[in-house]
């Protein structure tokens, strides 16, 4: 995907993988933790999510919780059994 930063791409993969694994979208806290950030860094996480929305990769549905729609195809990391992985490795860290 053109125009996404590595951090935004990681967030997009996490959101799509979480949706496939759980059947609903992650909240900001879950996105932050899944990307290796503090659960308290919701502001920085929201900036990443907003950037994804501005670039047309996702749509956040207003007035609803856990309402993120992924608008582009995303290659999601998978476990050996085929289940979508929810944790994104950041900078070589697991």
Coordinates of N, CA and C in Angstrom, one line a residue:
X1 N 0.8 -1.2 0.0 CA 0.0 0.0 0.0 C 0.9 1.2 0.0
X2 N 0.6 2.1 -0.9 CA 1.4 3.3 -1.1 C 1.0 4.4 -0.1
X3 N 1.9 5.0 0.5 CA 1.6 6.2 1.4 C 1.4 5.8 2.9
X4 N 1.5 4.6 3.3 CA 1.4 4.2 4.7 C 2.8 4.1 5.3
X5 N 2.9 4.7 6.5 CA 4.2 4.5 7.2 C 4.3 3.1 7.7
X6 N 5.5 2.6 8.1 CA 5.6 1.2 8.7 C 4.7 1.1 9.9
X7 N 4.6 2.1 10.7 CA 3.7 2.0 11.9 C 2.2 1.9 11.5
X8 N 1.8 2.7 10.5 CA 0.4 2.6 10.1 C 0.2 1.2 9.5
X9 N 1.1 0.6 8.7 CA 0.9 -0.7 8.1 C 0.8 -1.7 9.2
X10 N 1.6 -1.6 10.3 CA 1.5 -2.5 11.4 C 0.2 -2.4 12.1
X11 N -0.3 -1.2 12.3 CA -1.6 -1.0 12.9 C -2.7 -1.6 12.0
X12 N -2.6 -1.4 10.7 CA -3.6 -2.0 9.8 C -3.6 -3.5 9.8
X13 N -2.4 -4.1 9.8 CA -2.4 -5.6 9.9 C -3.0 -6.1 11.3
X14 N -2.7 -5.3 12.4 CA -3.2 -5.7 13.7 C -4.7 -5.6 13.7
X15 N -5.3 -4.5 13.2 CA -6.7 -4.4 13.1 C -7.4 -5.5 12.3
X16 N -6.9 -5.7 11.1 CA -7.5 -6.8 10.3 C -7.3 -8.1 10.9
X17 N -6.2 -8.5 11.5 CA -6.0 -9.8 12.1 C -6.9 -9.9 13.4
X18 N -7.0 -8.9 14.1 CA -7.9 -8.9 15.3 C -9.4 -9.1 14.9
X19 N -9.8 -8.4 13.8 CA -11.2 -8.6 13.3 C -11.4 -10.1 12.9
X20 N -10.4 -10.6 12.2 CA -10.6 -12.0 11.7 C -10.6 -13.0 12.8
X21 N -9.8 -12.7 13.8 CA -9.7 -13.7 15.0 C -10.9 -13.6 15.9
X22 N -11.4 -12.4 16.2 CA -12.4 -12.1 17.2 C -13.8 -11.9 16.6
X23 N -13.8 -11.4 15.4 CA -15.1 -11.1 14.8 C -15.6 -9.7 15.0
X24 N -14.8 -8.9 15.7 CA -15.2 -7.5 15.9 C -13.9 -6.7 16.0
X25 N -14.0 -5.4 15.9 CA -12.8 -4.5 15.8 C -12.2 -4.3 17.2
X26 N -10.9 -4.0 17.3 CA -10.2 -3.7 18.5 C -10.5 -2.3 19.0
X27 N -10.4 -2.0 20.3 CA -10.5 -0.7 20.8 C -9.1 0.0 20.7
X28 N -9.0 1.3 21.0 CA -7.7 1.9 20.9 C -6.7 1.3 21.8
X29 N -7.1 1.0 23.0 CA -6.2 0.4 24.0 C -5.7 -1.0 23.5
X30 N -6.5 -1.8 22.9 CA -6.1 -3.1 22.3 C -5.1 -2.9 21.2
X31 N -5.3 -1.8 20.4 CA -4.4 -1.5 19.2 C -3.1 -1.1 19.8
X32 N -3.1 -0.2 20.8 CA -1.8 0.2 21.4 C -1.0 -1.0 22.0
X33 N -1.7 -1.8 22.8 CA -1.0 -3.0 23.3 C -0.5 -3.9 22.3
X34 N -1.3 -4.2 21.3 CA -1.0 -5.0 20.2 C 0.2 -4.6 19.4
X35 N 0.5 -3.3 19.4 CA 1.6 -2.7 18.7 C 2.8 -2.5 19.6
X36 N 2.7 -2.9 20.8 CA 3.8 -2.8 21.7 C 3.9 -1.5 22.4
X37 N 2.9 -0.7 22.5 CA 2.9 0.5 23.2 C 2.2 0.4 24.5
X38 N 2.3 1.4 25.3 CA 1.6 1.4 26.6 C 0.1 1.5 26.4
X39 N -0.7 0.9 27.2 CA -2.1 1.0 27.0 C -2.6 2.4 27.2
X40 N -1.8 3.2 27.9 CA -2.1 4.6 28.1 C -1.8 5.5 26.9
X41 N -1.2 5.0 25.9 CA -0.8 5.9 24.8 C -1.9 5.9 23.7
X42 N -3.2 6.1 24.2 CA -4.3 6.2 23.2 C -4.2 7.3 22.3
X43 N -3.6 8.5 22.7 CA -3.5 9.6 21.8 C -2.7 9.3 20.6
X44 N -1.5 8.7 20.8 CA -0.6 8.4 19.7 C -1.3 7.3 18.8
X45 N -2.0 6.4 19.5 CA -2.7 5.3 18.7 C -3.8 5.9 17.9
X46 N -4.5 6.9 18.4 CA -5.6 7.5 17.7 C -5.0 8.3 16.5
X47 N -3.8 8.9 16.6 CA -3.2 9.6 15.5 C -2.9 8.6 14.4
X48 N -2.4 7.4 14.7 CA -2.1 6.4 13.8 C -3.4 5.9 13.0
X49 N -4.5 5.7 13.8 CA -5.7 5.3 13.3 C -6.3 6.4 12.3
X50 N -6.2 7.6 12.8 CA -6.7 8.7 12.0 C -5.9 8.8 10.7
X51 N -4.6 8.6 10.7 CA -3.8 8.6 9.5 C -4.2 7.5 8.5
X52 N -4.6 6.3 9.1 CA -5.1 5.3 8.2 C -6.4 5.7 7.6
X53 N -7.2 6.4 8.3 CA -8.5 6.8 7.8 C -8.3 7.9 6.7
X54 N -7.4 8.8 6.9 CA -7.1 9.9 6.0 C -6.6 9.3 4.7
X55 N -5.8 8.2 4.7 CA -5.3 7.6 3.5 C -6.2 6.6 2.9
X56 N -7.4 6.4 3.4 CA -8.4 5.6 2.8 C -8.2 4.1 3.1
X57 N -7.4 3.7 4.0 CA -7.2 2.3 4.3 C -8.3 1.8 5.2
X58 N -8.9 2.6 6.1 CA -10.0 2.2 7.0 C -11.0 3.3 7.1
X59 N -12.1 2.9 7.6 CA -13.2 3.9 8.0 C -13.6 3.6 9.4
X60 N -13.6 4.7 10.2 CA -14.1 4.6 11.6 C -15.5 5.1 11.6
X61 N -16.4 4.2 12.0 CA -17.8 4.6 12.0 C -18.1 5.5 13.2
X62 N -18.6 6.7 13.0 CA -18.8 7.6 14.1 C -20.0 7.1 15.0
X63 N -19.8 7.4 16.3 CA -20.9 7.1 17.2 C -21.0 5.7 17.6
X64 N -20.1 4.9 17.2 CA -20.1 3.4 17.6 C -18.8 3.0 18.1
X65 N -18.8 2.1 19.1 CA -17.6 1.6 19.6 C -17.1 0.4 18.8
X66 N -15.8 0.2 18.8 CA -15.3 -0.9 18.0 C -15.8 -1.0 16.6
X67 N -15.9 0.1 16.0 CA -16.5 0.2 14.6 C -15.4 0.7 13.6
X68 N -14.5 -0.2 13.2 CA -13.5 0.1 12.2 C -13.7 -0.8 11.1
X69 N -13.8 -0.2 9.9 CA -14.0 -1.0 8.7 C -12.7 -0.9 7.9
X70 N -12.1 -2.1 7.6 CA -10.9 -2.1 6.8 C -11.4 -2.1 5.3
X71 N -10.8 -1.1 4.5 CA -11.3 -0.9 3.2 C -10.3 -1.4 2.1
X72 N -9.2 -1.9 2.5 CA -8.2 -2.4 1.5 C -7.8 -3.8 1.9
X73 N -7.4 -4.6 1.0 CA -6.9 -6.0 1.3 C -5.6 -5.9 2.1
X74 N -5.5 -6.7 3.1 CA -4.3 -6.7 3.9 C -3.8 -8.1 4.1
X75 N -2.4 -8.3 3.9 CA -1.8 -9.6 4.2 C -1.6 -9.7 5.7
X76 N -2.3 -10.7 6.2 CA -2.3 -10.8 7.7 C -1.3 -12.0 8.0
X77 N -0.4 -11.8 9.0 CA 0.5 -12.9 9.4 C -0.4 -14.0 10.0
X78 N 0.0 -15.2 9.8 CA -0.8 -16.4 10.3 C 0.1 -17.3 11.1
X79 N -0.5 -18.0 12.0 CA 0.1 -19.0 12.8 C 0.2 -20.3 12.0
X80 N 1.0 -21.2 12.4 CA 1.1 -22.5 11.6 C -0.2 -23.2 11.4
X81 N -1.2 -23.0 12.3 CA -2.5 -23.6 12.1 C -3.4 -22.8 11.3
X82 N -3.0 -21.6 10.7 CA -3.8 -20.8 9.9 C -4.5 -19.7 10.6
X83 N -4.5 -19.7 11.9 CA -5.2 -18.6 12.6 C -4.5 -17.3 12.5
X84 N -5.3 -16.2 12.4 CA -4.6 -14.9 12.2 C -3.9 -14.5 13.5
X85 N -2.7 -14.0 13.3 CA -1.9 -13.5 14.5 C -2.4 -12.1 14.9
X86 N -2.5 -11.9 16.1 CA -3.0 -10.6 16.6 C -1.9 -9.7 17.1
X87 N -0.7 -10.2 17.3 CA 0.4 -9.4 17.8 C 1.3 -9.1 16.6
X88 N 1.7 -7.9 16.5 CA 2.5 -7.4 15.4 C 3.9 -7.2 16.0
X89 N 4.9 -7.8 15.3 CA 6.3 -7.6 15.8 C 6.7 -6.2 15.3
X90 N 7.2 -5.4 16.2 CA 7.7 -4.1 15.9 C 9.2 -4.0 16.0
X91 N 9.8 -3.6 15.0 CA 11.3 -3.4 15.0 C 12.1 -4.7 15.4
X92 N 11.6 -5.8 15.0 CA 12.3 -7.1 15.3 C 12.1 -7.6 16.7
X93 N 11.2 -6.9 17.5 CA 10.9 -7.4 18.8 C 9.6 -8.2 18.8
X94 N 9.5 -9.2 19.6 CA 8.3 -10.0 19.7 C 7.5 -9.7 20.9

